[in-house]
Amino acid sequence: MRFALAPEQRDFAGSLRKICETAGTPNIVRTWSGGDHRGGRGLIRQLAGAGALGLVVDERYGGFGATPVDLVVAFIELGRAAAPGPLVETAAVIPVLLQALPDPGPAQRWLPALAEGTVLGTIAPATGTPALDADTAEVVLTVDGDRLSAAHRVGPIRSVDAARRLFSLAADETVAEGEAVRAAAAAGFDAGALAVAAQTLGAGRALLDTSVAYVKQRRQFGKPIGQYQAVKHHLANVLIGLEMAEPLLYRAALTVAEDGDPAIRARDVSAAKVACAEAAHRAARTALQVHGAIGYTAEFDLSLWLTKVMALRTAWGTADFHRGRVAAALRAEQS
């Protein structure tokens, strides 16, 4: 299968990259980690102005009604920039979940502001799971089986990535309930896993780019370490992993767009999530190896992407969970 982005999609990706580079995301990530959200909210408003937050929001709610492929294009760039905030929840999970409900009331209530970036949203997809950045999000939701509720944060949960501020939630107002909530929550979960997979792939590409630039500068025994065959092999393996994961990611986006069998959707999304997470993890390990001890330091920007990848590997489902979904789908196809 050959997949190529349209010129408009490539231009969109370029515009998002330029916004993040101009804003200086490493400094924004550090201040966000410290609880100062002003710079991050400013960046998010710029991203919303470029259309990144309203991609999968229907036009009747102030969005663009774009495709999951466009969502993937956006989140690859957001991952490449390590942009902070509950972007996956605001731009992917909550819009897909609310629009899948039979009652349009919740979508009318929240989606226009989410698409505009004037408010942020976060959600705990199941009882006992944490919600990202519940201290800064204005729309806080939780799913408990067949019940969707507005919620409030209870207590912080430590994360390996200081910029991913996790909180436990307690339910307040019931927004919707019934079997329709289960189906909508499943669709929202897959949208979240797809967006996180794209975000992880983007972070992996940023780590590779940083590593390639560094090995051209760092010298050992009189020449750049990038000239040594062993270093080249490690970086080539990272590139191969990222390149092999990308088609699975876009295949999953196309499957979600077709809105077919939920089992097939889950299979393809999970395959993409596993592939992108493993490829980015290899990129992180290799980046740390070629940078040496400096890569550990909090003052060095590389650490922002290293911790991001470690956190995203288990966000919206661990590798074991997603491998289990792929295996279950394959067994069902054979039976």
Tab-separated table of C-alpha atoms in Angstrom:
chain	number	residue	atom	x	y	z
A	1	MET	CA	0.000	0.000	0.000
A	2	ARG	CA	1.370	3.410	-0.990
A	3	PHE	CA	0.328	6.382	1.076
A	4	ALA	CA	1.199	9.996	0.321
A	5	LEU	CA	-0.058	13.109	2.073
A	6	ALA	CA	-1.827	15.785	0.058
A	7	PRO	CA	0.016	19.098	-0.420
A	8	GLU	CA	-2.509	20.763	1.888
A	9	GLN	CA	-1.715	18.259	4.646
A	10	ARG	CA	2.023	18.816	4.267
A	11	ASP	CA	1.475	22.573	4.409
A	12	PHE	CA	-0.659	22.154	7.519
A	13	ALA	CA	2.095	20.132	9.191
A	14	GLY	CA	4.621	22.787	8.253
A	15	SER	CA	2.505	25.563	9.719
A	16	LEU	CA	2.132	23.719	13.034
A	17	ARG	CA	5.866	23.068	13.157
A	18	LYS	CA	6.589	26.738	12.561
A	19	ILE	CA	4.183	27.791	15.331
A	20	CYS	CA	5.862	25.475	17.837
A	21	GLU	CA	9.398	26.443	16.829
A	22	THR	CA	8.608	30.146	17.037
A	23	ALA	CA	6.996	29.730	20.450
A	24	GLY	CA	10.034	27.934	21.864
A	25	THR	CA	8.338	24.822	23.227
A	26	PRO	CA	11.221	23.609	25.465
A	27	ASN	CA	10.846	26.662	27.707
A	28	ILE	CA	7.056	26.333	27.620
A	29	VAL	CA	7.299	22.684	28.660
A	30	ARG	CA	9.512	23.586	31.620
A	31	THR	CA	7.190	26.321	32.874
A	32	TRP	CA	4.172	24.040	32.377
A	33	SER	CA	5.892	21.408	34.508
A	34	GLY	CA	6.300	23.993	37.239
A	35	GLY	CA	2.600	24.885	37.237
A	36	ASP	CA	2.806	28.055	35.144
A	37	HIS	CA	0.406	27.484	32.250
A	38	ARG	CA	0.417	30.933	30.661
A	39	GLY	CA	2.922	30.151	27.922
A	40	GLY	CA	1.352	26.786	27.232
A	41	ARG	CA	-2.161	28.222	26.980
A	42	GLY	CA	-0.853	30.844	24.585
A	43	LEU	CA	0.696	28.152	22.381
A	44	ILE	CA	-2.499	26.095	22.503
A	45	ARG	CA	-4.547	29.106	21.395
A	46	GLN	CA	-2.196	29.547	18.426
A	47	LEU	CA	-2.548	25.857	17.548
A	48	ALA	CA	-6.325	26.173	17.808
A	49	GLY	CA	-6.202	29.205	15.513
A	50	ALA	CA	-4.387	27.039	12.969
A	51	GLY	CA	-7.169	24.453	13.249
A	52	ALA	CA	-5.362	21.754	15.235
A	53	LEU	CA	-7.968	21.426	18.006
A	54	GLY	CA	-11.093	21.357	15.856
A	55	LEU	CA	-10.052	18.824	13.252
A	56	VAL	CA	-12.470	16.022	14.163
A	57	VAL	CA	-15.149	18.366	15.515
A	58	ASP	CA	-18.145	18.584	13.209
A	59	GLU	CA	-18.738	21.884	11.433
A	60	ARG	CA	-22.036	22.402	13.271
A	61	TYR	CA	-20.025	22.649	16.504
A	62	GLY	CA	-17.457	25.065	15.113
A	63	GLY	CA	-14.914	22.501	13.899
A	64	PHE	CA	-13.610	21.437	10.515
A	65	GLY	CA	-15.043	17.938	10.129
A	66	ALA	CA	-11.652	16.715	8.934
A	67	THR	CA	-10.430	13.117	8.790
A	68	PRO	CA	-8.453	11.023	11.296
A	69	VAL	CA	-5.556	11.234	8.838
A	70	ASP	CA	-5.491	15.004	9.373
A	71	LEU	CA	-5.520	14.360	13.123
A	72	VAL	CA	-2.481	12.103	12.765
A	73	VAL	CA	-0.670	14.744	10.701
A	74	ALA	CA	-1.266	17.290	13.456
A	75	PHE	CA	-0.239	15.081	16.363
A	76	ILE	CA	2.978	13.967	14.727
A	77	GLU	CA	3.994	17.633	14.750
A	78	LEU	CA	2.753	18.178	18.299
A	79	GLY	CA	4.816	15.199	19.409
A	80	ARG	CA	7.824	16.436	17.493
A	81	ALA	CA	7.551	19.710	19.431
A	82	ALA	CA	6.773	17.991	22.778
A	83	ALA	CA	3.880	20.451	23.146
A	84	PRO	CA	2.376	20.257	26.657
A	85	GLY	CA	-1.228	20.105	27.760
A	86	PRO	CA	-4.207	17.738	27.385
A	87	LEU	CA	-4.145	18.037	23.598
A	88	VAL	CA	-5.108	14.432	22.910
A	89	GLU	CA	-8.097	14.683	25.220
A	90	THR	CA	-9.180	18.110	23.943
A	91	ALA	CA	-8.737	17.520	20.208
A	92	ALA	CA	-9.405	13.785	19.830
A	93	VAL	CA	-10.986	11.858	22.696
A	94	ILE	CA	-13.690	14.199	23.953
A	95	PRO	CA	-14.882	15.317	20.479
A	96	VAL	CA	-15.175	11.739	19.206
A	97	LEU	CA	-16.893	10.538	22.382
A	98	LEU	CA	-19.417	13.372	22.615
A	99	GLN	CA	-20.315	13.256	18.918
A	100	ALA	CA	-20.962	9.510	19.180
A	101	LEU	CA	-23.645	10.043	21.835
A	102	PRO	CA	-27.270	10.034	20.631
A	103	ASP	CA	-27.988	13.217	22.603
A	104	PRO	CA	-26.315	16.235	20.935
A	105	GLY	CA	-26.597	18.314	24.113
A	106	PRO	CA	-23.136	17.575	25.586
A	107	ALA	CA	-21.475	18.200	22.213
A	108	GLN	CA	-23.285	21.528	21.835
A	109	ARG	CA	-22.338	22.417	25.395
A	110	TRP	CA	-18.575	21.880	25.160
A	111	LEU	CA	-17.234	21.293	21.659
A	112	PRO	CA	-17.335	24.863	20.264
A	113	ALA	CA	-15.125	26.180	23.063
A	114	LEU	CA	-12.799	23.167	22.856
A	115	ALA	CA	-12.367	23.647	19.107
A	116	GLU	CA	-11.560	27.331	19.629
A	117	GLY	CA	-8.977	26.550	22.300
A	118	THR	CA	-10.632	28.894	24.792
A	119	VAL	CA	-11.110	25.949	27.169
A	120	LEU	CA	-9.242	22.656	27.559
A	121	GLY	CA	-10.710	19.253	28.269
A	122	THR	CA	-9.485	16.104	29.937
A	123	ILE	CA	-11.018	12.733	30.647
A	124	ALA	CA	-10.396	9.545	32.622
A	125	PRO	CA	-11.479	6.779	30.215
A	126	ALA	CA	-12.268	4.284	32.985
A	127	THR	CA	-12.661	4.119	36.732
A	128	GLY	CA	-9.310	4.348	38.481
A	129	THR	CA	-7.390	5.731	35.513
A	130	PRO	CA	-5.821	9.185	35.861
A	131	ALA	CA	-6.723	12.291	33.886
A	132	LEU	CA	-4.092	14.509	32.327
A	133	ASP	CA	-3.812	18.147	33.444
A	134	ALA	CA	-7.064	18.172	35.374
A	135	ASP	CA	-5.683	21.169	37.252
A	136	THR	CA	-5.833	23.370	34.150
A	137	ALA	CA	-8.677	21.851	32.104
A	138	GLU	CA	-12.096	23.482	32.349
A	139	VAL	CA	-13.952	20.417	31.003
A	140	VAL	CA	-13.190	17.393	33.197
A	141	LEU	CA	-14.995	14.130	32.422
A	142	THR	CA	-14.835	10.548	33.613
A	143	VAL	CA	-16.267	7.289	32.275
A	144	ASP	CA	-17.512	4.585	34.629
A	145	GLY	CA	-18.892	1.695	32.594
A	146	ASP	CA	-22.054	3.008	30.968
A	147	ARG	CA	-21.988	6.401	32.699
A	148	LEU	CA	-20.274	9.582	31.532
A	149	SER	CA	-19.928	12.225	34.249
A	150	ALA	CA	-18.472	15.649	34.783
A	151	ALA	CA	-15.840	15.393	37.488
A	152	HIS	CA	-13.350	17.224	39.663
A	153	ARG	CA	-9.765	16.383	40.542
A	154	VAL	CA	-9.024	14.689	43.845
A	155	GLY	CA	-5.271	14.245	44.086
A	156	PRO	CA	-2.098	14.297	41.990
A	157	ILE	CA	-0.430	11.151	40.654
A	158	ARG	CA	3.289	11.118	39.973
A	159	SER	CA	4.362	10.831	36.328
A	160	VAL	CA	7.751	10.071	34.809
A	161	ASP	CA	7.214	13.166	32.663
A	162	ALA	CA	6.848	16.276	34.820
A	163	ALA	CA	4.998	18.001	31.973
A	164	ARG	CA	2.275	15.311	32.086
A	165	ARG	CA	0.476	16.267	35.306
A	166	LEU	CA	-1.838	13.396	36.255
A	167	PHE	CA	-4.765	13.512	38.680
A	168	SER	CA	-7.349	11.115	40.058
A	169	LEU	CA	-10.969	12.200	39.621
A	170	ALA	CA	-14.275	12.033	41.476
A	171	ALA	CA	-17.549	12.110	39.536
A	172	ASP	CA	-20.074	14.916	39.925
A	173	GLU	CA	-22.875	15.529	37.413
A	174	THR	CA	-24.040	12.653	35.192
A	175	VAL	CA	-23.795	13.736	31.560
A	176	ALA	CA	-25.064	10.584	29.833
A	177	GLU	CA	-25.633	6.936	30.648
A	178	GLY	CA	-26.615	3.695	28.962
A	179	GLU	CA	-25.085	1.348	26.414
A	180	ALA	CA	-24.549	4.235	24.010
A	181	VAL	CA	-21.934	5.577	26.433
A	182	ARG	CA	-19.958	2.332	26.227
A	183	ALA	CA	-19.827	2.459	22.433
A	184	ALA	CA	-18.979	6.166	22.439
A	185	ALA	CA	-16.276	5.658	25.064
A	186	ALA	CA	-14.739	2.846	22.981
A	187	ALA	CA	-14.602	5.129	19.948
A	188	GLY	CA	-13.098	7.895	22.069
A	189	PHE	CA	-10.506	5.529	23.496
A	190	ASP	CA	-9.380	4.473	20.020
A	191	ALA	CA	-9.163	8.119	18.978
A	192	GLY	CA	-6.967	8.779	22.000
A	193	ALA	CA	-4.719	5.789	21.296
A	194	LEU	CA	-4.376	6.870	17.665
A	195	ALA	CA	-3.466	10.445	18.593
A	196	VAL	CA	-0.963	9.282	21.224
A	197	ALA	CA	0.615	6.917	18.693
A	198	ALA	CA	1.086	9.855	16.322
A	199	GLN	CA	2.417	12.021	19.143
A	200	THR	CA	4.888	9.292	20.107
A	201	LEU	CA	6.078	8.873	16.528
A	202	GLY	CA	6.653	12.622	16.281
A	203	ALA	CA	8.684	12.580	19.487
A	204	GLY	CA	10.733	9.708	18.103
A	205	ARG	CA	11.488	11.668	14.956
A	206	ALA	CA	12.577	14.663	17.035
A	207	LEU	CA	14.944	12.413	18.996
A	208	LEU	CA	16.414	11.037	15.775
A	209	ASP	CA	16.907	14.517	14.298
A	210	THR	CA	18.571	15.701	17.502
A	211	SER	CA	20.843	12.650	17.595
A	212	VAL	CA	21.911	13.019	13.967
A	213	ALA	CA	22.752	16.683	14.513
A	214	TYR	CA	24.704	15.859	17.671
A	215	VAL	CA	26.873	13.078	16.188
A	216	LYS	CA	27.954	15.464	13.460
A	217	GLN	CA	29.317	17.842	16.096
A	218	ARG	CA	30.681	15.618	18.874
A	219	ARG	CA	34.254	14.585	18.124
A	220	GLN	CA	36.221	11.620	19.415
A	221	PHE	CA	39.670	10.463	18.312
A	222	GLY	CA	39.901	13.436	16.002
A	223	LYS	CA	36.670	13.076	14.018
A	224	PRO	CA	32.886	13.370	14.473
A	225	ILE	CA	31.409	10.262	16.084
A	226	GLY	CA	28.823	10.164	13.325
A	227	GLN	CA	31.536	8.876	10.999
A	228	TYR	CA	31.904	5.659	12.998
A	229	GLN	CA	30.078	2.691	11.527
A	230	ALA	CA	28.635	1.501	14.832
A	231	VAL	CA	26.967	4.874	15.438
A	232	LYS	CA	25.598	4.929	11.897
A	233	HIS	CA	24.095	1.457	12.340
A	234	HIS	CA	22.269	2.430	15.531
A	235	LEU	CA	20.806	5.566	13.948
A	236	ALA	CA	19.860	3.650	10.793
A	237	ASN	CA	17.962	1.119	12.907
A	238	VAL	CA	16.067	3.972	14.565
A	239	LEU	CA	15.132	5.410	11.176
A	240	ILE	CA	13.971	2.024	9.916
A	241	GLY	CA	11.779	1.527	12.970
A	242	LEU	CA	10.146	4.929	12.592
A	243	GLU	CA	9.636	4.462	8.858
A	244	MET	CA	8.059	1.035	9.377
A	245	ALA	CA	5.703	2.324	12.084
A	246	GLU	CA	4.362	5.249	10.058
A	247	PRO	CA	2.347	3.185	7.502
A	248	LEU	CA	0.650	1.311	10.361
A	249	LEU	CA	-0.289	4.664	11.866
A	250	TYR	CA	-1.882	5.942	8.668
A	251	ARG	CA	-3.578	2.589	8.043
A	252	ALA	CA	-5.162	2.875	11.478
A	253	ALA	CA	-6.311	6.417	10.680
A	254	LEU	CA	-7.954	5.188	7.478
A	255	THR	CA	-9.641	2.345	9.362
A	256	VAL	CA	-11.050	4.792	11.922
A	257	ALA	CA	-12.257	7.026	9.081
A	258	GLU	CA	-14.153	4.138	7.492
A	259	ASP	CA	-16.147	3.711	10.747
A	260	GLY	CA	-16.513	-0.026	10.268
A	261	ASP	CA	-16.226	-2.980	12.593
A	262	PRO	CA	-15.094	-1.823	16.065
A	263	ALA	CA	-12.926	-4.943	16.382
A	264	ILE	CA	-11.038	-4.092	13.169
A	265	ARG	CA	-10.692	-0.495	14.313
A	266	ALA	CA	-9.289	-1.647	17.650
A	267	ARG	CA	-6.891	-4.059	15.919
A	268	ASP	CA	-5.409	-1.470	13.603
A	269	VAL	CA	-5.191	1.272	16.243
A	270	SER	CA	-3.485	-1.082	18.679
A	271	ALA	CA	-1.008	-2.275	16.045
A	272	ALA	CA	-0.091	1.336	15.320
A	273	LYS	CA	0.201	2.180	19.020
A	274	VAL	CA	2.608	-0.696	19.673
A	275	ALA	CA	4.735	-0.016	16.594
A	276	CYS	CA	5.048	3.734	17.235
A	277	ALA	CA	5.816	3.233	20.933
A	278	GLU	CA	8.544	0.672	20.252
A	279	ALA	CA	10.103	2.754	17.475
A	280	ALA	CA	10.154	5.888	19.640
A	281	HIS	CA	11.552	3.936	22.588
A	282	ARG	CA	14.439	2.751	20.431
A	283	ALA	CA	14.974	6.344	19.313
A	284	ALA	CA	15.103	7.425	22.970
A	285	ARG	CA	17.601	4.701	23.961
A	286	THR	CA	19.836	5.485	21.005
A	287	ALA	CA	19.669	9.232	21.621
A	288	LEU	CA	20.785	8.697	25.193
A	289	GLN	CA	23.633	6.443	24.066
A	290	VAL	CA	25.037	8.879	21.503
A	291	HIS	CA	24.669	11.903	23.788
A	292	GLY	CA	26.176	10.236	26.814
A	293	ALA	CA	25.706	11.546	30.344
A	294	ILE	CA	24.591	14.991	29.193
A	295	GLY	CA	21.346	13.438	27.959
A	296	TYR	CA	20.277	12.757	31.552
A	297	THR	CA	20.495	16.367	32.684
A	298	ALA	CA	17.284	18.310	33.164
A	299	GLU	CA	18.932	21.434	31.711
A	300	PHE	CA	19.527	19.716	28.367
A	301	ASP	CA	16.485	19.797	26.059
A	302	LEU	CA	16.896	16.144	25.083
A	303	SER	CA	15.542	15.126	28.492
A	304	LEU	CA	12.151	16.645	27.649
A	305	TRP	CA	11.684	14.201	24.775
A	306	LEU	CA	13.155	11.247	26.667
A	307	THR	CA	10.652	11.555	29.499
A	308	LYS	CA	7.842	12.306	27.046
A	309	VAL	CA	8.424	9.055	25.170
A	310	MET	CA	8.648	7.053	28.391
A	311	ALA	CA	5.296	8.449	29.538
A	312	LEU	CA	3.552	8.081	26.184
A	313	ARG	CA	4.514	4.405	25.894
A	314	THR	CA	1.845	3.542	28.470
A	315	ALA	CA	-0.581	6.410	27.871
A	316	TRP	CA	-3.936	5.215	26.523
A	317	GLY	CA	-3.013	1.562	26.925
A	318	THR	CA	0.166	-0.358	27.649
A	319	ALA	CA	1.977	-2.460	25.051
A	320	ASP	CA	0.596	-5.654	26.628
A	321	PHE	CA	-2.953	-4.305	26.470
A	322	HIS	CA	-2.669	-3.355	22.797
A	323	ARG	CA	-0.906	-6.579	21.820
A	324	GLY	CA	-3.753	-8.394	23.506
A	325	ARG	CA	-6.302	-6.538	21.374
A	326	VAL	CA	-4.393	-7.387	18.197
A	327	ALA	CA	-4.173	-11.052	19.198
A	328	ALA	CA	-7.875	-11.202	20.059
A	329	ALA	CA	-8.814	-9.706	16.690
A	330	LEU	CA	-6.611	-12.171	14.821
A	331	ARG	CA	-8.066	-15.137	16.718
A	332	ALA	CA	-11.577	-13.919	15.956
A	333	GLU	CA	-10.740	-13.674	12.241
A	334	GLN	CA	-9.408	-17.241	12.183
A	335	SER	CA	-12.366	-18.767	14.036
